[in-house]
Tab-separated table of C-alpha atoms in Angstrom:
chain	number	residue	atom	x	y	z
A	1	MET	CA	1.155	16.386	14.476
A	2	LYS	CA	4.479	15.629	12.814
A	3	PRO	CA	6.597	12.675	13.929
A	4	SER	CA	9.792	13.395	15.836
A	5	ALA	CA	13.151	12.171	14.510
A	6	VAL	CA	13.030	9.299	17.016
A	7	GLU	CA	9.477	8.385	15.918
A	8	SER	CA	10.561	8.565	12.257
A	9	HIS	CA	13.439	6.154	12.877
A	10	TRP	CA	11.109	3.876	14.817
A	11	PHE	CA	8.477	3.994	12.056
A	12	VAL	CA	10.984	3.128	9.324
A	13	ASP	CA	12.640	0.398	11.397
A	14	PHE	CA	9.314	-1.104	12.486
A	15	SER	CA	7.298	-0.749	9.279
A	16	SER	CA	10.106	-0.752	6.694
A	17	GLY	CA	8.763	2.516	5.281
A	18	ILE	CA	5.912	3.655	3.081
A	19	PHE	CA	6.480	1.137	0.258
A	20	TYR	CA	6.096	-1.861	2.601
A	21	ASN	CA	3.735	-0.428	5.195
A	22	THR	CA	1.208	1.357	2.997
A	23	ALA	CA	1.724	0.948	-0.763
A	24	VAL	CA	2.045	-2.834	-0.519
A	25	HIS	CA	-1.681	-3.101	0.302
A	26	ASP	CA	-2.675	-0.992	-2.703
A	27	ILE	CA	-0.342	-3.037	-4.921
A	28	ASP	CA	-2.015	-6.213	-3.679
A	29	VAL	CA	-5.524	-4.857	-4.393
A	30	ILE	CA	-4.516	-3.637	-7.865
A	31	CYS	CA	-3.016	-7.017	-8.800
A	32	TRP	CA	-6.093	-8.799	-7.408
A	33	LEU	CA	-8.513	-6.549	-9.331
A	34	LEU	CA	-6.566	-7.092	-12.557
A	35	GLY	CA	-6.092	-10.832	-11.992
A	36	GLU	CA	-2.368	-10.460	-12.626
A	37	SER	CA	0.454	-11.420	-10.284
A	38	ALA	CA	2.705	-8.461	-10.999
A	39	PRO	CA	3.335	-5.603	-13.404
A	40	ASP	CA	6.030	-5.725	-16.062
A	41	THR	CA	7.242	-2.181	-15.457
A	42	ILE	CA	7.202	0.079	-12.396
A	43	PHE	CA	8.148	3.721	-11.967
A	44	SER	CA	7.987	5.635	-8.684
A	45	LEU	CA	8.399	9.184	-7.522
A	46	GLY	CA	8.478	10.242	-3.912
A	47	HIS	CA	9.416	13.003	-1.547
A	48	ALA	CA	9.875	13.551	2.167
A	49	PHE	CA	7.883	16.656	3.074
A	50	CYS	CA	8.447	16.000	6.753
A	51	ARG	CA	11.931	17.079	7.852
A	52	GLU	CA	12.250	14.062	10.143
A	53	MET	CA	11.520	11.588	7.327
A	54	ALA	CA	13.996	13.389	5.072
A	55	ALA	CA	16.610	12.919	7.794
A	56	VAL	CA	16.214	9.131	7.563
A	57	LYS	CA	16.104	9.291	3.729
A	58	GLU	CA	12.576	7.916	3.433
A	59	PRO	CA	9.678	9.433	1.492
A	60	ASP	CA	6.411	10.218	3.215
A	61	SER	CA	4.507	10.672	-0.070
A	62	ILE	CA	4.838	8.513	-3.198
A	63	SER	CA	3.311	7.963	-6.604
A	64	VAL	CA	3.771	4.576	-8.300
A	65	SER	CA	2.892	3.798	-11.939
A	66	MET	CA	2.687	0.202	-13.124
A	67	LYS	CA	2.164	-1.392	-16.535
A	68	PHE	CA	0.891	-4.968	-16.569
A	69	PRO	CA	1.330	-7.762	-19.139
A	70	SER	CA	-2.307	-7.285	-20.256
A	71	GLY	CA	-1.555	-3.661	-21.113
A	72	ALA	CA	-3.431	-2.342	-18.065
A	73	ILE	CA	-1.882	0.722	-16.484
A	74	ALA	CA	-2.347	1.427	-12.783
A	75	SER	CA	-1.227	4.270	-10.610
A	76	LEU	CA	-1.340	4.701	-6.894
A	77	ASP	CA	-0.642	7.708	-4.735
A	78	THR	CA	-0.102	7.360	-1.044
A	79	SER	CA	0.910	9.798	1.630
A	80	GLN	CA	1.400	9.729	5.344
A	81	HIS	CA	0.026	13.277	5.462
A	82	CYS	CA	-3.667	12.499	5.694
A	83	ASN	CA	-5.095	15.505	7.502
A	84	LYS	CA	-8.096	13.692	8.922
A	85	SER	CA	-8.876	10.047	9.670
A	86	CYS	CA	-8.634	7.457	6.900
A	87	ASP	CA	-8.738	8.926	3.371
A	88	GLN	CA	-9.001	6.284	0.656
A	89	ARG	CA	-10.368	6.362	-2.880
A	90	LEU	CA	-10.360	3.934	-5.805
A	91	GLU	CA	-11.114	4.426	-9.482
A	92	VAL	CA	-11.183	1.696	-12.108
A	93	HIS	CA	-11.729	2.525	-15.785
A	94	GLY	CA	-12.285	-0.183	-18.382
A	95	THR	CA	-13.689	-0.711	-21.847
A	96	GLU	CA	-17.169	-1.373	-20.457
A	97	GLY	CA	-17.425	1.265	-17.767
A	98	SER	CA	-15.935	2.740	-14.640
A	99	LEU	CA	-16.081	2.141	-10.918
A	100	GLN	CA	-15.477	4.852	-8.377
A	101	MET	CA	-15.338	4.451	-4.607
A	102	ASP	CA	-14.849	7.484	-2.405
A	103	ASN	CA	-14.710	8.084	1.300
A	104	ARG	CA	-17.950	7.817	3.227
A	105	ASN	CA	-18.899	11.449	2.875
A	106	PRO	CA	-22.454	11.883	1.581
A	107	LEU	CA	-21.947	15.568	0.810
A	108	GLY	CA	-18.795	15.130	-1.275
A	109	ILE	CA	-17.034	17.901	0.638
A	110	SER	CA	-13.258	18.070	0.895
A	111	ASP	CA	-12.259	19.525	4.229
A	112	HIS	CA	-8.896	21.287	4.402
A	113	SER	CA	-9.559	23.157	7.631
A	114	THR	CA	-8.538	22.426	11.173
A	115	SER	CA	-12.125	21.756	12.253
A	116	ALA	CA	-13.551	18.345	13.075
A	117	ALA	CA	-13.264	15.751	10.338
A	118	LEU	CA	-16.187	15.053	8.026
A	119	CYS	CA	-15.233	11.377	7.929
A	120	LEU	CA	-14.703	10.421	11.546
A	121	GLN	CA	-13.447	6.888	10.923
A	122	ASP	CA	-9.884	5.885	11.561
A	123	THR	CA	-8.347	2.811	9.940
A	124	ALA	CA	-9.310	0.460	12.768
A	125	GLU	CA	-12.954	1.588	12.697
A	126	ARG	CA	-13.208	1.491	8.916
A	127	TYR	CA	-11.862	-2.042	8.655
A	128	ARG	CA	-13.133	-3.545	11.933
A	129	ASP	CA	-15.422	-6.095	10.205
A	130	ALA	CA	-12.800	-6.920	7.586
A	131	TYR	CA	-10.165	-7.535	10.296
A	132	ARG	CA	-12.567	-9.817	12.172
A	133	GLU	CA	-13.349	-11.824	9.040
A	134	LEU	CA	-9.657	-12.054	8.177
A	135	LEU	CA	-8.916	-13.467	11.636
A	136	ARG	CA	-11.806	-15.953	11.324
A	137	HIS	CA	-10.525	-17.003	7.890
A	138	PHE	CA	-7.027	-17.472	9.333
A	139	LEU	CA	-8.390	-19.689	12.119
A	140	ARG	CA	-10.398	-21.737	9.590
A	141	THR	CA	-7.240	-22.271	7.515
A	142	LEU	CA	-5.334	-23.396	10.631
A	143	ARG	CA	-8.092	-25.934	11.292
A	144	GLY	CA	-7.914	-27.168	7.688
A	145	ARG	CA	-11.432	-25.984	6.801
A	146	GLU	CA	-10.341	-23.538	4.076
A	147	SER	CA	-7.408	-22.853	1.820
A	148	PRO	CA	-5.635	-19.560	2.424
A	149	PHE	CA	-7.178	-16.709	0.437
A	150	PHE	CA	-3.728	-15.248	-0.108
A	151	THR	CA	-0.993	-17.662	-1.177
A	152	LYS	CA	2.692	-17.558	-0.350
A	153	GLU	CA	3.415	-16.873	-4.024
A	154	GLN	CA	1.059	-13.876	-4.061
A	155	TYR	CA	2.740	-12.527	-0.941
A	156	LEU	CA	6.205	-12.899	-2.473
A	157	TRP	CA	5.109	-11.225	-5.730
A	158	THR	CA	3.569	-8.326	-3.800
A	159	ILE	CA	6.751	-7.838	-1.758
A	160	GLN	CA	8.816	-7.989	-4.959
A	161	VAL	CA	6.641	-5.319	-6.582
A	162	ALA	CA	6.922	-3.095	-3.475
A	163	ALA	CA	10.709	-3.594	-3.568
A	164	ALA	CA	10.791	-2.687	-7.271
A	165	ALA	CA	8.750	0.453	-6.525
A	166	GLU	CA	11.231	1.434	-3.831
A	167	GLN	CA	14.182	0.642	-6.128
A	168	SER	CA	12.658	2.844	-8.829
A	169	TRP	CA	12.259	5.711	-6.347
A	170	ARG	CA	15.829	5.367	-5.079
A	171	ASN	CA	17.355	5.080	-8.593
A	172	GLY	CA	15.045	7.559	-10.325
A	173	SER	CA	14.341	5.154	-13.177
A	174	ALA	CA	11.766	2.550	-14.157
A	175	VAL	CA	12.248	-1.064	-13.102
A	176	ASP	CA	11.466	-3.700	-15.733
A	177	LEU	CA	10.555	-6.886	-13.867
A	178	ARG	CA	10.698	-8.874	-17.114
A	179	ASN	CA	14.325	-8.111	-17.964
A	180	GLU	CA	16.096	-6.677	-14.935
A	181	ALA	CA	17.252	-8.490	-11.857
A	182	LEU	CA	15.672	-6.862	-8.838
A	183	ASP	CA	18.110	-5.545	-6.261
A	184	THR	CA	17.002	-7.871	-3.469
A	185	THR	CA	19.234	-6.153	-0.914
A	186	ILE	CA	16.593	-3.417	-0.581
A	187	ILE	CA	13.783	-5.820	0.341
A	188	LYS	CA	13.072	-5.037	3.984
A	189	THR	CA	11.581	-8.307	5.140
A	190	GLU	CA	12.824	-11.627	6.414
A	191	VAL	CA	11.060	-13.744	3.785
A	192	GLN	CA	13.289	-16.651	2.722
């Protein structure tokens, strides 16, 4: 089911688009896995396959490449055209081995048909326990029992990286966070 033009406008206005609604979480995980606050260089490509998203000049599929101060290179691909449920994969390659996490599909089958999904979980089901623990952690921090897992500085860096990814997509060129001033007018949040 494709979103209508009204739904597309609502989605972009409410979520601030794919860079801030979807990619920001992958950026956060990548930075956390690498132990680095932000990449030095970011380059993004994107396209609106859905006519309604094209009308509001927002991509519905993106690819973001990032190079970090350590020399690590990360890439993420995200699309709002997941044909069934919640499709997520992660690969990490290092000097001492690799880690691969795929969807919960014991047969390893990719389903491109219109039949029932092989992986019947949606996002809420897949992350139910994680959401509960996150809420419990939040309540413990409010009560002073724990420090926040995610600091204000980490949040601001993640938003800045998402903004740089969007800037790269809009300008069609890499953004160098070491040497270029980020165009903060594109950041779609009220963080002060």
